[in-house]
């Protein structure tokens, strides 16, 4: 089975290609650094649901471009359609990904900002280019973490390193991410997508039921906690978006100036 489709409205911002049991979802909005719009979250959630239901799909791969994985939420789109309810596409995408029963592989090069990093906590194998730069700058935008990263970042990275990443919001490079156990391996950017495909093919050749059970058993211990954390983060995030710090931060981004939080 080989099938390619474009998703995400008219702009083909998400490409979906299925071949030999592997569905590859490509973030394809490079001119805007693969920042994610509501339409793209809907396309990703739809594609994951299709992949989950289709028995022929055995593995999902996420990839971006050799120069950028994702700049996180599209800030202009965010302001137009703020994610103020748990049913909005971004949270639907995160719920679908975090409970996805089949293996998920990610190939990451260049900046992986915000959800570009936090979605990786829900992927099983993560391959990164040596140019990968991860960041979770929620605080700089006056909002809180999402994707259960307030639970999973301290767990994976240790509290003080998570605090540095989530409180300062500064990028950390692939080497640090490897050392902290956030990614599986580092290769040159030109080789990342090919490596992810090779590993996905290996997974696709394995017995599906056994893989599903491995994943389920590894994750079941805290599945309820992850879901509860995501729900709480979503509620807080929605509230904070309406507060002055977020307004200042988003306004500053759009006006291409530094935000001023001195009175906030
Ligand atoms: N939302 C909307 N547009 C974005 C964007 C975002 N999150 N990130 C980048 N873009 C746009 C820029 O506005 C610019 O558009 P323009 O060409 O129309 O002016 C274009 O993408 C290129 O971005 P630029 O900043 O010039 O690229 P860069 O290579 O210098 O830097 C990043 C890349 C990812 C480091 C930088 O764009 C960035 O920090 N983006 C914001 C990340 C962020 O805060 N995301 C929210 C997380 S919750």
Coordinates of C-alpha atoms and ligand atoms in Angstrom, one line a residue:
X1 CA 0.0 0.0 0.0
X2 CA 1.4 3.4 -0.9
X3 CA -0.7 6.5 -0.5
X4 CA 0.1 10.2 -0.3
X5 CA -2.3 12.9 0.7
X6 CA -2.0 16.5 1.7
X7 CA -3.8 17.7 4.8
X8 CA -4.3 21.0 6.6
X9 CA -6.7 22.9 4.4
X10 CA -5.6 24.1 1.0
X11 CA -2.0 24.7 1.8
X12 CA -0.6 21.2 2.1
X13 CA 1.0 22.2 5.4
X14 CA 0.8 18.6 6.6
X15 CA 1.8 15.8 4.2
X16 CA 0.8 12.3 4.9
X17 CA 2.4 9.4 3.0
X18 CA 1.7 5.7 3.8
X19 CA 3.9 3.0 2.5
X20 CA 4.8 -0.5 3.6
X21 CA 3.0 -0.1 6.9
X22 CA 4.5 3.2 7.8
X23 CA 2.6 6.5 7.8
X24 CA 4.9 9.5 7.6
X25 CA 3.5 12.9 8.6
X26 CA 5.6 15.8 7.4
X27 CA 5.4 19.3 8.8
X28 CA 5.5 21.3 5.5
X29 CA 5.3 25.0 6.3
X30 CA 9.0 25.8 6.2
X31 CA 8.5 29.5 5.2
X32 CA 6.9 29.9 8.7
X33 CA 9.4 27.6 10.3
X34 CA 6.7 24.8 10.5
X35 CA 4.8 26.8 13.1
X36 CA 1.5 25.0 13.7
X37 CA -1.9 26.4 12.9
X38 CA -5.3 25.2 14.0
X39 CA -5.8 23.6 10.6
X40 CA -2.5 21.7 11.0
X41 CA -3.4 20.4 14.4
X42 CA -6.7 19.2 13.0
X43 CA -4.9 17.5 10.1
X44 CA -2.4 15.9 12.5
X45 CA -5.2 14.6 14.8
X46 CA -7.2 13.3 11.8
X47 CA -4.2 11.6 10.4
X48 CA -3.4 9.9 13.7
X49 CA -7.0 8.7 14.1
X50 CA -6.9 7.3 10.6
X51 CA -3.5 5.6 11.3
X52 CA -4.9 4.2 14.5
X53 CA -8.0 2.7 12.8
X54 CA -6.2 1.4 9.8
X55 CA -4.8 -2.1 10.5
X56 CA -2.4 -1.8 7.6
X57 CA -0.6 1.1 9.4
X58 CA 1.9 -0.3 11.9
X59 CA 4.1 2.7 12.7
X60 CA 3.8 6.5 12.4
X61 CA 6.8 8.8 11.7
X62 CA 6.8 12.6 12.3
X63 CA 9.4 14.6 10.4
X64 CA 10.0 18.3 9.6
X65 CA 12.7 19.8 7.4
X66 CA 16.5 19.5 7.6
X67 CA 16.6 23.1 8.9
X68 CA 13.6 23.2 11.2
X69 CA 11.3 20.8 13.0
X70 CA 8.7 23.2 14.3
X71 CA 8.6 26.8 15.8
X72 CA 5.7 25.7 17.9
X73 CA 2.3 27.2 17.8
X74 CA 1.7 29.8 15.1
X75 CA 1.4 32.9 17.2
X76 CA -0.8 34.9 14.9
X77 CA -3.2 31.9 14.4
X78 CA -3.1 31.4 18.2
X79 CA -4.3 34.9 18.7
X80 CA -7.1 34.5 16.1
X81 CA -8.3 31.2 17.6
X82 CA -7.0 31.0 21.2
X83 CA -7.1 27.4 22.6
X84 CA -9.5 28.2 25.4
X85 CA -11.3 24.9 25.6
X86 CA -10.2 21.3 25.9
X87 CA -11.9 20.4 22.6
X88 CA -9.7 22.7 20.4
X89 CA -7.5 21.0 17.8
X90 CA -4.2 21.4 19.6
X91 CA -5.4 19.6 22.7
X92 CA -7.2 17.0 20.5
X93 CA -3.9 16.3 18.7
X94 CA -2.0 16.0 22.0
X95 CA -4.6 13.6 23.5
X96 CA -4.6 11.5 20.3
X97 CA -0.8 11.4 20.3
X98 CA -0.3 10.7 24.0
X99 CA -2.7 7.7 23.8
X100 CA -1.6 6.5 20.4
X101 CA -1.2 2.7 20.7
X102 CA 1.2 2.0 17.8
X103 CA 4.9 3.0 17.8
X104 CA 5.7 6.6 16.9
X105 CA 9.1 7.7 15.5
X106 CA 10.2 11.3 15.3
X107 CA 13.0 12.9 13.1
X108 CA 14.0 16.3 14.4
X109 CA 16.4 18.8 12.9
X110 CA 16.9 22.5 13.8
X111 CA 14.6 24.4 16.2
X112 CA 11.9 22.4 18.0
X113 CA 10.1 25.0 20.0
X114 CA 7.3 24.6 22.5
X115 CA 5.0 21.8 21.3
X116 CA 7.8 21.0 18.8
X117 CA 9.7 19.7 21.9
X118 CA 6.8 18.6 24.2
X119 CA 5.2 16.4 21.5
X120 CA 8.4 14.4 21.5
X121 CA 7.7 13.2 25.1
X122 CA 5.0 11.2 23.5
X123 CA 7.1 9.6 20.7
X124 CA 8.8 6.3 21.2
X125 CA 12.0 6.7 19.1
X126 CA 13.4 10.2 18.6
X127 CA 16.3 10.8 16.1
X128 CA 17.9 14.2 16.0
X129 CA 20.2 16.1 13.7
X130 CA 23.3 17.7 15.4
X131 CA 21.6 21.0 14.6
X132 CA 18.5 20.2 16.7
X133 CA 17.7 22.9 19.3
X134 CA 15.0 22.1 21.8
X135 CA 13.1 24.7 23.8
X136 CA 10.0 25.1 26.0
X137 CA 9.7 28.9 26.2
X138 CA 6.2 28.9 27.6
X139 CA 7.1 31.3 30.5
X140 CA 8.5 33.8 28.0
X141 CA 5.1 33.9 26.4
X142 CA 3.3 34.3 29.7
X143 CA 1.7 30.9 29.5
X144 CA 2.2 27.5 31.1
X145 CA 3.6 24.2 29.7
X146 CA 1.4 21.8 27.7
X147 CA 1.4 18.2 26.6
X148 CA 1.9 17.0 30.2
X149 CA 5.4 18.5 30.0
X150 CA 5.1 19.9 33.5
X151 CA 4.9 16.2 34.6
X152 CA 7.1 14.6 32.0
X153 CA 10.0 17.1 31.7
X154 CA 11.0 16.8 35.4
X155 CA 10.6 13.0 35.2
X156 CA 12.8 12.6 32.2
X157 CA 15.3 15.4 32.7
X158 CA 15.4 15.6 36.5
X159 CA 13.8 18.5 38.4
X160 CA 16.6 21.1 38.2
X161 CA 17.3 20.6 34.5
X162 CA 13.5 20.7 33.8
X163 CA 13.3 23.9 35.9
X164 CA 16.1 25.5 33.8
X165 CA 14.4 24.5 30.6
X166 CA 10.9 25.5 31.7
X167 CA 11.7 28.6 33.7
X168 CA 14.4 30.1 31.6
X169 CA 13.0 28.7 28.4
X170 CA 16.4 28.7 26.7
X171 CA 17.2 26.2 23.9
X172 CA 19.3 23.2 24.6
X173 CA 21.1 21.3 21.9
X174 CA 21.0 17.7 20.7
X175 CA 24.0 16.6 22.8
X176 CA 22.3 17.8 26.0
X177 CA 19.0 16.2 24.9
X178 CA 20.8 12.9 24.3
X179 CA 22.6 13.0 27.7
X180 CA 19.2 13.7 29.4
X181 CA 17.6 10.7 27.6
X182 CA 15.1 12.8 25.6
X183 CA 16.3 11.5 22.2
X184 CA 17.5 8.2 21.0
X185 CA 20.5 9.1 18.8
X186 CA 22.2 12.1 17.0
X187 CA 23.2 11.9 13.3
X188 CA 23.9 14.6 10.6
X189 CA 20.8 16.5 9.6
X190 CA 20.9 15.0 6.1
X191 CA 20.6 11.5 7.6
X192 CA 17.9 12.0 10.2
X193 CA 14.8 11.3 8.1
X194 CA 16.4 8.2 6.4
X195 CA 17.4 6.8 9.8
X196 CA 13.8 7.3 11.2
X197 CA 12.5 5.5 8.1
X198 CA 14.9 2.6 8.6
X199 CA 13.9 2.2 12.2
X200 CA 10.2 2.5 11.4
X201 CA 10.6 -0.2 8.8
X202 CA 12.2 -2.4 11.4
X203 CA 9.3 -1.8 13.7
X204 CA 6.8 -2.4 10.9
X205 CA 8.3 -5.9 10.4
X206 CA 7.7 -6.9 14.0
X207 CA 4.6 -8.5 15.4
X208 CA 2.1 -5.7 15.9
X209 CA 0.4 -7.2 19.0
X210 CA 3.7 -7.6 20.8
X211 CA 4.7 -4.0 20.0
X212 CA 1.4 -2.7 21.2
X213 CA 1.6 -4.6 24.5
X214 CA 5.2 -3.3 25.1
X215 CA 4.0 0.2 24.6
X216 CA 0.9 -0.2 26.6
X217 CA 2.7 -1.8 29.5
X218 CA 5.4 0.8 29.5
X219 CA 2.9 3.6 29.6
X220 CA 0.0 2.3 31.6
X221 CA 1.6 3.1 35.0
X222 CA 1.0 6.8 34.5
X223 CA -1.5 7.1 31.7
X224 CA -4.2 8.5 34.0
X225 CA -1.8 11.0 35.5
X226 CA -0.7 12.2 32.0
X227 CA -4.3 12.7 31.0
X228 CA -5.1 14.5 34.2
X229 CA -2.0 16.7 33.9
X230 CA -2.8 17.6 30.2
X231 CA -6.4 18.6 31.2
X232 CA -5.2 20.8 34.0
X233 CA -2.5 22.4 31.8
X234 CA -5.1 23.1 29.1
X235 CA -7.3 24.9 31.6
X236 CA -4.5 27.0 33.0
X237 CA -3.1 27.7 29.5
X238 CA -6.5 28.9 28.3
X239 CA -6.9 31.2 31.3
X240 CA -3.3 32.6 31.0
X241 CA -3.7 33.5 27.3
X242 CA -6.2 36.2 28.3
X243 CA -3.8 37.7 31.0
X244 CA -1.5 40.7 30.5
X245 CA 1.8 38.8 30.3
X246 CA 0.6 36.7 27.4
X247 CA -0.8 39.7 25.6
X248 CA 2.5 41.6 26.0
X249 CA 4.5 38.6 24.8
X250 CA 2.4 37.8 21.8
X251 CA 2.1 41.5 20.9
X252 CA 5.9 41.8 21.1
X253 CA 6.4 38.8 18.8
X254 CA 4.1 40.2 16.2
X255 CA 5.7 43.7 16.5
X256 CA 9.2 42.0 16.3
X257 CA 10.3 43.7 19.6
X258 CA 11.4 42.4 23.0
X259 CA 8.6 41.9 25.5
X260 CA 8.5 44.1 28.6
X261 CA 7.4 42.2 31.7
X262 CA 8.8 44.7 34.2
X263 CA 5.3 45.6 35.6
X264 CA 3.9 42.1 35.3
Ligands
LIG1 N1 4.3 31.7 14.8 C1 4.1 32.4 13.7 N2 5.1 32.7 12.8 C2 6.3 32.3 13.1 C3 6.6 31.5 14.2 C4 5.6 31.2 15.1 N3 5.7 30.5 16.2 N4 7.9 31.2 14.3 C5 8.5 31.8 13.1 N5 7.5 32.4 12.5 C6 7.6 33.2 11.2 C7 8.3 34.5 11.4 O1 7.4 35.5 11.9 C8 8.9 34.8 10.1 O2 7.8 35.2 9.2 P1 8.1 36.4 8.1 O3 9.1 35.8 7.2 O4 6.7 36.5 7.5 O5 8.6 37.5 8.9 C9 9.3 33.4 9.5 O6 8.5 32.4 10.3 C10 10.7 33.0 9.8 O7 11.0 33.2 11.1 P2 12.4 33.8 11.7 O8 12.2 34.2 13.1 O9 12.8 34.9 10.8 O10 13.4 32.6 11.5 P3 14.7 32.3 12.3 O11 15.4 31.2 11.6 O12 15.5 33.6 12.6 O13 14.3 31.8 13.8 C11 13.0 30.4 15.3 C12 13.6 30.5 13.9 C13 12.1 29.2 15.3 C14 14.1 30.3 16.3 C15 12.2 31.7 15.6 O14 11.3 31.9 14.5 C16 11.3 31.7 16.8 O15 11.8 31.8 17.9 N6 10.0 31.6 16.7 C17 9.0 31.7 17.7 C18 9.0 30.5 18.5 C19 7.9 30.6 19.6 O16 8.0 31.3 20.5 N7 6.9 29.7 19.5 C20 5.8 29.5 20.4 C21 6.1 28.4 21.3 S1 4.7 28.1 22.4

